[in-house]
PDB file of C-alpha atoms and ligand atoms in Angstrom:
ATOM      1  CA  MET A 133       0.000   0.000   0.000  1.00 95.00           C
ATOM      2  CA  LYS A 134       1.211   3.486  -0.796  1.00 97.00           C
ATOM      3  CA  ILE A 135      -0.118   6.953  -0.179  1.00 98.00           C
ATOM      4  CA  ILE A 136       0.239   9.380  -3.063  1.00 98.00           C
ATOM      5  CA  CYS A 137      -0.350  13.060  -2.377  1.00 98.00           C
ATOM      6  CA  ILE A 138      -1.076  15.999  -4.644  1.00 97.00           C
ATOM      7  CA  GLY A 139       0.235  19.427  -3.665  1.00 93.00           C
ATOM      8  CA  ARG A 140      -1.021  22.881  -4.710  1.00 92.00           C
ATOM      9  CA  ASN A 141      -4.289  21.652  -6.205  1.00 95.00           C
ATOM     10  CA  TYR A 142      -6.347  24.648  -5.057  1.00 94.00           C
ATOM     11  CA  ALA A 143      -5.316  28.041  -6.427  1.00 89.00           C
ATOM     12  CA  GLU A 144      -6.185  29.931  -3.209  1.00 90.00           C
ATOM     13  CA  HIS A 145      -3.994  27.592  -1.151  1.00 87.00           C
ATOM     14  CA  ALA A 146      -1.044  27.820  -3.572  1.00 81.00           C
ATOM     15  CA  LYS A 147      -1.287  31.607  -3.188  1.00 86.00           C
ATOM     16  CA  GLU A 148      -1.465  31.601   0.609  1.00 87.00           C
ATOM     17  CA  LEU A 149       1.897  29.790   0.758  1.00 87.00           C
ATOM     18  CA  GLY A 150       3.410  32.023  -1.931  1.00 87.00           C
ATOM     19  CA  ASN A 151       3.591  29.249  -4.554  1.00 85.00           C
ATOM     20  CA  ALA A 152       2.807  29.504  -8.258  1.00 85.00           C
ATOM     21  CA  VAL A 153      -0.277  27.658  -9.516  1.00 84.00           C
ATOM     22  CA  PRO A 154       1.218  24.536 -11.152  1.00 86.00           C
ATOM     23  CA  ASP A 155       0.616  23.513 -14.778  1.00 91.00           C
ATOM     24  CA  GLU A 156       0.798  19.832 -13.884  1.00 92.00           C
ATOM     25  CA  PRO A 157       0.066  18.058 -10.578  1.00 93.00           C
ATOM     26  CA  VAL A 158       2.725  18.293  -7.849  1.00 94.00           C
ATOM     27  CA  ILE A 159       3.236  14.770  -6.460  1.00 96.00           C
ATOM     28  CA  PHE A 160       4.807  13.452  -3.283  1.00 97.00           C
ATOM     29  CA  MET A 161       4.455  10.224  -1.334  1.00 97.00           C
ATOM     30  CA  LYS A 162       3.928   9.058   2.226  1.00 98.00           C
ATOM     31  CA  PRO A 163       4.909   5.550   3.396  1.00 97.00           C
ATOM     32  CA  LYS A 164       2.619   3.046   5.089  1.00 96.00           C
ATOM     33  CA  SER A 165       4.050   4.083   8.477  1.00 95.00           C
ATOM     34  CA  ALA A 166       2.483   7.523   7.951  1.00 97.00           C
ATOM     35  CA  LEU A 167      -1.054   6.154   8.137  1.00 97.00           C
ATOM     36  CA  LEU A 168      -3.154   7.217  11.143  1.00 95.00           C
ATOM     37  CA  GLN A 169      -6.649   5.809  11.434  1.00 79.00           C
ATOM     38  CA  SER A 170      -9.572   7.824  12.764  1.00 74.00           C
ATOM     39  CA  HIS A 171      -9.762   8.163  16.575  1.00 75.00           C
ATOM     40  CA  ALA A 172      -6.086   7.200  17.086  1.00 81.00           C
ATOM     41  CA  PRO A 173      -4.126   9.883  18.960  1.00 85.00           C
ATOM     42  CA  PHE A 174      -1.661  12.043  17.082  1.00 94.00           C
ATOM     43  CA  TYR A 175       1.579  12.800  18.931  1.00 96.00           C
ATOM     44  CA  TYR A 176       3.254  16.127  18.176  1.00 97.00           C
ATOM     45  CA  PRO A 177       6.582  15.292  16.465  1.00 97.00           C
ATOM     46  CA  GLU A 178       9.635  16.451  18.406  1.00 96.00           C
ATOM     47  CA  PHE A 179      11.520  17.722  15.328  1.00 97.00           C
ATOM     48  CA  THR A 180       9.108  20.518  14.433  1.00 98.00           C
ATOM     49  CA  ASN A 181       7.958  23.773  16.002  1.00 98.00           C
ATOM     50  CA  GLU A 182       5.331  24.517  13.383  1.00 98.00           C
ATOM     51  CA  LEU A 183       2.936  21.667  12.712  1.00 98.00           C
ATOM     52  CA  HIS A 184       0.194  22.434  10.160  1.00 98.00           C
ATOM     53  CA  TYR A 185      -3.046  20.641   9.309  1.00 98.00           C
ATOM     54  CA  GLU A 186      -4.089  20.315   5.662  1.00 98.00           C
ATOM     55  CA  CYS A 187      -7.595  18.920   5.230  1.00 98.00           C
ATOM     56  CA  GLU A 188      -8.027  16.951   2.000  1.00 98.00           C
ATOM     57  CA  LEU A 189     -10.323  14.557   0.189  1.00 98.00           C
ATOM     58  CA  VAL A 190      -8.743  11.107  -0.156  1.00 98.00           C
ATOM     59  CA  LEU A 191      -9.496   8.500  -2.830  1.00 98.00           C
ATOM     60  CA  ARG A 192      -9.345   4.739  -2.358  1.00 98.00           C
ATOM     61  CA  ILE A 193      -7.910   2.808  -5.304  1.00 98.00           C
ATOM     62  CA  CYS A 194      -9.903  -0.357  -6.095  1.00 98.00           C
ATOM     63  CA  LYS A 195      -8.252  -1.675  -9.248  1.00 98.00           C
ATOM     64  CA  ASN A 196      -4.663  -2.187 -10.382  1.00 98.00           C
ATOM     65  CA  GLY A 197      -3.590  -0.036 -13.299  1.00 98.00           C
ATOM     66  CA  LYS A 198      -0.978   1.948 -15.154  1.00 98.00           C
ATOM     67  CA  TYR A 199      -1.283   4.543 -17.954  1.00 98.00           C
ATOM     68  CA  ILE A 200      -4.949   5.100 -17.089  1.00 98.00           C
ATOM     69  CA  GLN A 201      -6.767   7.574 -19.333  1.00 98.00           C
ATOM     70  CA  SER A 202      -8.862  10.093 -17.457  1.00 97.00           C
ATOM     71  CA  LYS A 203     -12.059   8.938 -19.207  1.00 98.00           C
ATOM     72  CA  PHE A 204     -11.598   5.517 -17.561  1.00 98.00           C
ATOM     73  CA  ALA A 205     -10.165   6.786 -14.261  1.00 98.00           C
ATOM     74  CA  GLY A 206     -13.495   6.524 -12.458  1.00 97.00           C
ATOM     75  CA  ASN A 207     -13.215   2.730 -12.596  1.00 97.00           C
ATOM     76  CA  TYR A 208     -10.065   2.809 -10.485  1.00 98.00           C
ATOM     77  CA  TYR A 209     -11.370   4.396  -7.264  1.00 98.00           C
ATOM     78  CA  ASN A 210     -14.503   3.537  -5.352  1.00 98.00           C
ATOM     79  CA  GLY A 211     -14.281   5.320  -2.027  1.00 98.00           C
ATOM     80  CA  ILE A 212     -13.736   8.787  -0.699  1.00 98.00           C
ATOM     81  CA  ALA A 213     -12.559   9.866   2.736  1.00 98.00           C
ATOM     82  CA  VAL A 214     -11.417  13.029   4.413  1.00 98.00           C
ATOM     83  CA  GLY A 215      -7.874  13.185   5.702  1.00 97.00           C
ATOM     84  CA  ILE A 216      -5.243  15.437   7.182  1.00 98.00           C
ATOM     85  CA  ASP A 217      -1.908  15.822   5.429  1.00 98.00           C
ATOM     86  CA  PHE A 218       0.094  16.804   8.534  1.00 98.00           C
ATOM     87  CA  THR A 219       3.031  18.984   7.574  1.00 98.00           C
ATOM     88  CA  ALA A 220       6.040  20.220   9.518  1.00 98.00           C
ATOM     89  CA  ARG A 221       5.879  23.641   7.864  1.00 97.00           C
ATOM     90  CA  ASP A 222       9.132  24.956   9.353  1.00 97.00           C
ATOM     91  CA  ILE A 223      11.035  21.931   8.048  1.00 97.00           C
ATOM     92  CA  GLN A 224       9.299  22.159   4.672  1.00 97.00           C
ATOM     93  CA  ASP A 225      10.199  25.850   4.324  1.00 95.00           C
ATOM     94  CA  GLU A 226      13.869  25.048   5.006  1.00 97.00           C
ATOM     95  CA  LEU A 227      13.870  22.174   2.508  1.00 97.00           C
ATOM     96  CA  LYS A 228      12.114  24.272  -0.134  1.00 94.00           C
ATOM     97  CA  LYS A 229      14.710  27.025   0.262  1.00 96.00           C
ATOM     98  CA  LYS A 230      17.470  24.502  -0.371  1.00 97.00           C
ATOM     99  CA  GLY A 231      15.597  22.876  -3.258  1.00 96.00           C
ATOM    100  CA  LEU A 232      15.472  19.565  -1.374  1.00 96.00           C
ATOM    101  CA  PRO A 233      12.687  16.961  -1.299  1.00 95.00           C
ATOM    102  CA  TRP A 234       9.927  17.357   1.305  1.00 94.00           C
ATOM    103  CA  GLY A 235      10.140  13.856   2.834  1.00 95.00           C
ATOM    104  CA  LYS A 236      11.077  14.908   6.362  1.00 97.00           C
ATOM    105  CA  ALA A 237       8.327  17.520   6.429  1.00 98.00           C
ATOM    106  CA  LYS A 238       5.518  15.410   4.989  1.00 98.00           C
ATOM    107  CA  ALA A 239       6.110  11.675   5.339  1.00 98.00           C
ATOM    108  CA  PHE A 240       6.757  11.203   9.056  1.00 97.00           C
ATOM    109  CA  ASP A 241       4.880   8.705  11.254  1.00 96.00           C
ATOM    110  CA  ASN A 242       1.131   9.373  11.501  1.00 97.00           C
ATOM    111  CA  SER A 243       1.309  12.287   9.053  1.00 98.00           C
ATOM    112  CA  ALA A 244      -1.532  10.812   6.973  1.00 98.00           C
ATOM    113  CA  ALA A 245      -4.706  10.795   9.060  1.00 97.00           C
ATOM    114  CA  ILE A 246      -7.560   9.234   7.101  1.00 97.00           C
ATOM    115  CA  SER A 247     -11.212   8.696   8.008  1.00 96.00           C
ATOM    116  CA  ASN A 248     -13.296   5.699   7.074  1.00 95.00           C
ATOM    117  CA  PHE A 249     -14.192   5.678   3.398  1.00 97.00           C
ATOM    118  CA  ILE A 250     -17.610   6.428   1.972  1.00 96.00           C
ATOM    119  CA  ASP A 251     -18.478   4.323  -1.071  1.00 97.00           C
ATOM    120  CA  ILE A 252     -18.731   6.346  -4.256  1.00 96.00           C
ATOM    121  CA  THR A 253     -22.169   5.743  -5.717  1.00 94.00           C
ATOM    122  CA  PRO A 254     -23.284   6.614  -9.268  1.00 90.00           C
ATOM    123  CA  GLY A 255     -25.417   9.457  -7.878  1.00 91.00           C
ATOM    124  CA  LEU A 256     -22.467  11.278  -6.310  1.00 93.00           C
ATOM    125  CA  ASN A 257     -21.393  14.413  -8.163  1.00 95.00           C
ATOM    126  CA  LYS A 258     -17.631  14.160  -7.801  1.00 95.00           C
ATOM    127  CA  LYS A 259     -17.219  17.775  -8.884  1.00 94.00           C
ATOM    128  CA  ASN A 260     -19.324  19.118  -6.016  1.00 97.00           C
ATOM    129  CA  ILE A 261     -18.215  17.570  -2.722  1.00 97.00           C
ATOM    130  CA  ASN A 262     -17.949  19.904   0.246  1.00 98.00           C
ATOM    131  CA  PHE A 263     -15.454  19.149   2.994  1.00 98.00           C
ATOM    132  CA  SER A 264     -14.137  21.038   5.979  1.00 98.00           C
ATOM    133  CA  LEU A 265     -11.935  21.063   9.043  1.00 98.00           C
ATOM    134  CA  LYS A 266     -12.706  22.458  12.478  1.00 98.00           C
ATOM    135  CA  LYS A 267     -10.097  23.158  15.121  1.00 98.00           C
ATOM    136  CA  ASN A 268     -11.434  23.280  18.656  1.00 98.00           C
ATOM    137  CA  GLY A 269     -14.920  23.656  17.199  1.00 98.00           C
ATOM    138  CA  GLU A 270     -14.040  26.578  14.949  1.00 98.00           C
ATOM    139  CA  LEU A 271     -14.244  26.264  11.154  1.00 98.00           C
ATOM    140  CA  MET A 272     -10.724  26.683   9.717  1.00 98.00           C
ATOM    141  CA  GLN A 273     -10.897  25.149   6.248  1.00 98.00           C
ATOM    142  CA  LYS A 274     -13.729  24.741   3.817  1.00 97.00           C
ATOM    143  CA  GLY A 275     -13.256  23.228   0.365  1.00 97.00           C
ATOM    144  CA  ASN A 276     -15.220  21.963  -2.606  1.00 97.00           C
ATOM    145  CA  SER A 277     -13.919  19.379  -5.049  1.00 97.00           C
ATOM    146  CA  GLY A 278     -15.148  21.602  -7.900  1.00 96.00           C
ATOM    147  CA  ASP A 279     -12.388  24.096  -7.048  1.00 96.00           C
ATOM    148  CA  MET A 280      -9.575  21.637  -7.668  1.00 97.00           C
ATOM    149  CA  ILE A 281      -7.142  22.654 -10.401  1.00 96.00           C
ATOM    150  CA  PHE A 282      -6.783  18.975 -11.380  1.00 97.00           C
ATOM    151  CA  SER A 283      -9.905  16.805 -11.059  1.00 97.00           C
ATOM    152  CA  PHE A 284      -9.882  13.352  -9.463  1.00 98.00           C
ATOM    153  CA  ASP A 285      -9.800  11.758 -12.925  1.00 97.00           C
ATOM    154  CA  SER A 286      -6.973  13.877 -14.258  1.00 97.00           C
ATOM    155  CA  ILE A 287      -4.974  13.212 -11.067  1.00 97.00           C
ATOM    156  CA  ILE A 288      -5.395   9.452 -11.581  1.00 98.00           C
ATOM    157  CA  GLU A 289      -4.311   9.771 -15.202  1.00 98.00           C
ATOM    158  CA  HIS A 290      -1.252  11.811 -14.299  1.00 97.00           C
ATOM    159  CA  ILE A 291       0.032   9.764 -11.374  1.00 97.00           C
ATOM    160  CA  SER A 292      -0.508   6.465 -13.199  1.00 98.00           C
ATOM    161  CA  ASN A 293       1.990   7.611 -15.844  1.00 97.00           C
ATOM    162  CA  TYR A 294       4.658   7.461 -13.142  1.00 97.00           C
ATOM    163  CA  PHE A 295       3.457   4.891 -10.589  1.00 97.00           C
ATOM    164  CA  SER A 296       1.390   1.760 -10.967  1.00 98.00           C
ATOM    165  CA  LEU A 297      -1.753   2.066  -8.911  1.00 98.00           C
ATOM    166  CA  ASN A 298      -2.641  -0.923  -6.761  1.00 98.00           C
ATOM    167  CA  ILE A 299      -5.741  -1.940  -4.879  1.00 98.00           C
ATOM    168  CA  GLY A 300      -5.636  -0.318  -1.445  1.00 98.00           C
ATOM    169  CA  ASP A 301      -3.506   2.669  -2.432  1.00 98.00           C
ATOM    170  CA  MET A 302      -4.790   6.048  -1.293  1.00 98.00           C
ATOM    171  CA  VAL A 303      -4.558   9.439  -2.949  1.00 98.00           C
ATOM    172  CA  PHE A 304      -4.640  12.760  -1.079  1.00 98.00           C
ATOM    173  CA  THR A 305      -6.051  15.252  -3.569  1.00 98.00           C
ATOM    174  CA  GLY A 306      -4.793  18.568  -2.174  1.00 97.00           C
ATOM    175  CA  THR A 307      -5.867  21.106   0.388  1.00 96.00           C
ATOM    176  CA  PRO A 308      -7.930  24.290   0.042  1.00 96.00           C
ATOM    177  CA  ALA A 309      -6.956  27.618   1.612  1.00 94.00           C
ATOM    178  CA  GLY A 310      -6.960  28.036   5.373  1.00 95.00           C
ATOM    179  CA  VAL A 311      -4.128  25.753   6.419  1.00 96.00           C
ATOM    180  CA  GLY A 312      -2.688  26.635   9.792  1.00 96.00           C
ATOM    181  CA  GLU A 313      -0.888  25.640  12.900  1.00 97.00           C
ATOM    182  CA  CYS A 314      -1.976  23.149  15.520  1.00 96.00           C
ATOM    183  CA  VAL A 315      -0.511  22.588  18.961  1.00 97.00           C
ATOM    184  CA  VAL A 316      -0.743  20.018  21.736  1.00 97.00           C
ATOM    185  CA  GLY A 317      -4.281  19.878  23.092  1.00 97.00           C
ATOM    186  CA  ASP A 318      -5.999  20.914  19.853  1.00 97.00           C
ATOM    187  CA  GLU A 319      -8.972  18.866  18.709  1.00 96.00           C
ATOM    188  CA  LEU A 320      -9.346  18.474  14.954  1.00 96.00           C
ATOM    189  CA  GLU A 321     -12.539  17.351  13.240  1.00 96.00           C
ATOM    190  CA  CYS A 322     -13.009  16.759   9.529  1.00 97.00           C
ATOM    191  CA  TYR A 323     -16.266  16.591   7.630  1.00 98.00           C
ATOM    192  CA  ILE A 324     -17.589  15.584   4.235  1.00 98.00           C
ATOM    193  CA  GLU A 325     -20.748  17.650   3.758  1.00 97.00           C
ATOM    194  CA  ASN A 326     -22.241  17.657   7.276  1.00 96.00           C
ATOM    195  CA  GLN A 327     -20.947  14.260   8.298  1.00 97.00           C
ATOM    196  CA  LYS A 328     -18.118  14.200  10.808  1.00 97.00           C
ATOM    197  CA  LEU A 329     -15.791  11.418   9.659  1.00 96.00           C
ATOM    198  CA  LEU A 330     -12.473  12.125  11.368  1.00 95.00           C
ATOM    199  CA  GLU A 331     -11.736  13.313  14.858  1.00 94.00           C
ATOM    200  CA  LEU A 332      -8.395  13.441  16.642  1.00 93.00           C
ATOM    201  CA  GLU A 333      -6.536  15.167  19.398  1.00 94.00           C
ATOM    202  CA  ILE A 334      -2.958  16.458  19.203  1.00 96.00           C
ATOM    203  CA  LYS A 335      -1.083  14.946  22.160  1.00 95.00           C
TER     204      LYS A 335
HETATM  205 MG1   MG B 450      -1.419  18.617   1.262  1.00 80.75          MG
END
């Protein structure tokens, strides 16, 4: 199982971090050890002083494939979840300055919190899914899949040109504006529409 993540997929978020809007998807990976299931505690990593949440929709891959055309991409994922791409922003800023890969800032243990998956049904409009994150009960991030620069299907097409997709892989599809810091004691809740699917405390 692998976790593939898309960066800078919402124009407003790219802007808030001072990044250009990309002309093709920005891709990075998290290992299996990064996975944190819903309701498990998240422990603040000792190597960072600036931990950020990034609330994202996550796809569940249900079919093996490579070189998948976007018109067939819908056959390759069958579930959607909400997740948090935890990021050590101070470390990432240092690495970016040096032109180095983001691994230390993005792929650490428990950095991929993922809720249970909702099955994608034919009636679901994949271009109009609302999702959000609350910190200590206050709304911090609000996104809609229709605002993605690269749609689910074009993401699948693009990543499958580089990596085979396998059953059980998961794809973080990028975060909307409103990312921010969290500290020990914060409670994070993530929603798809009005359904709370992920809840965790920073310990
Ligand atoms: Mg992200």
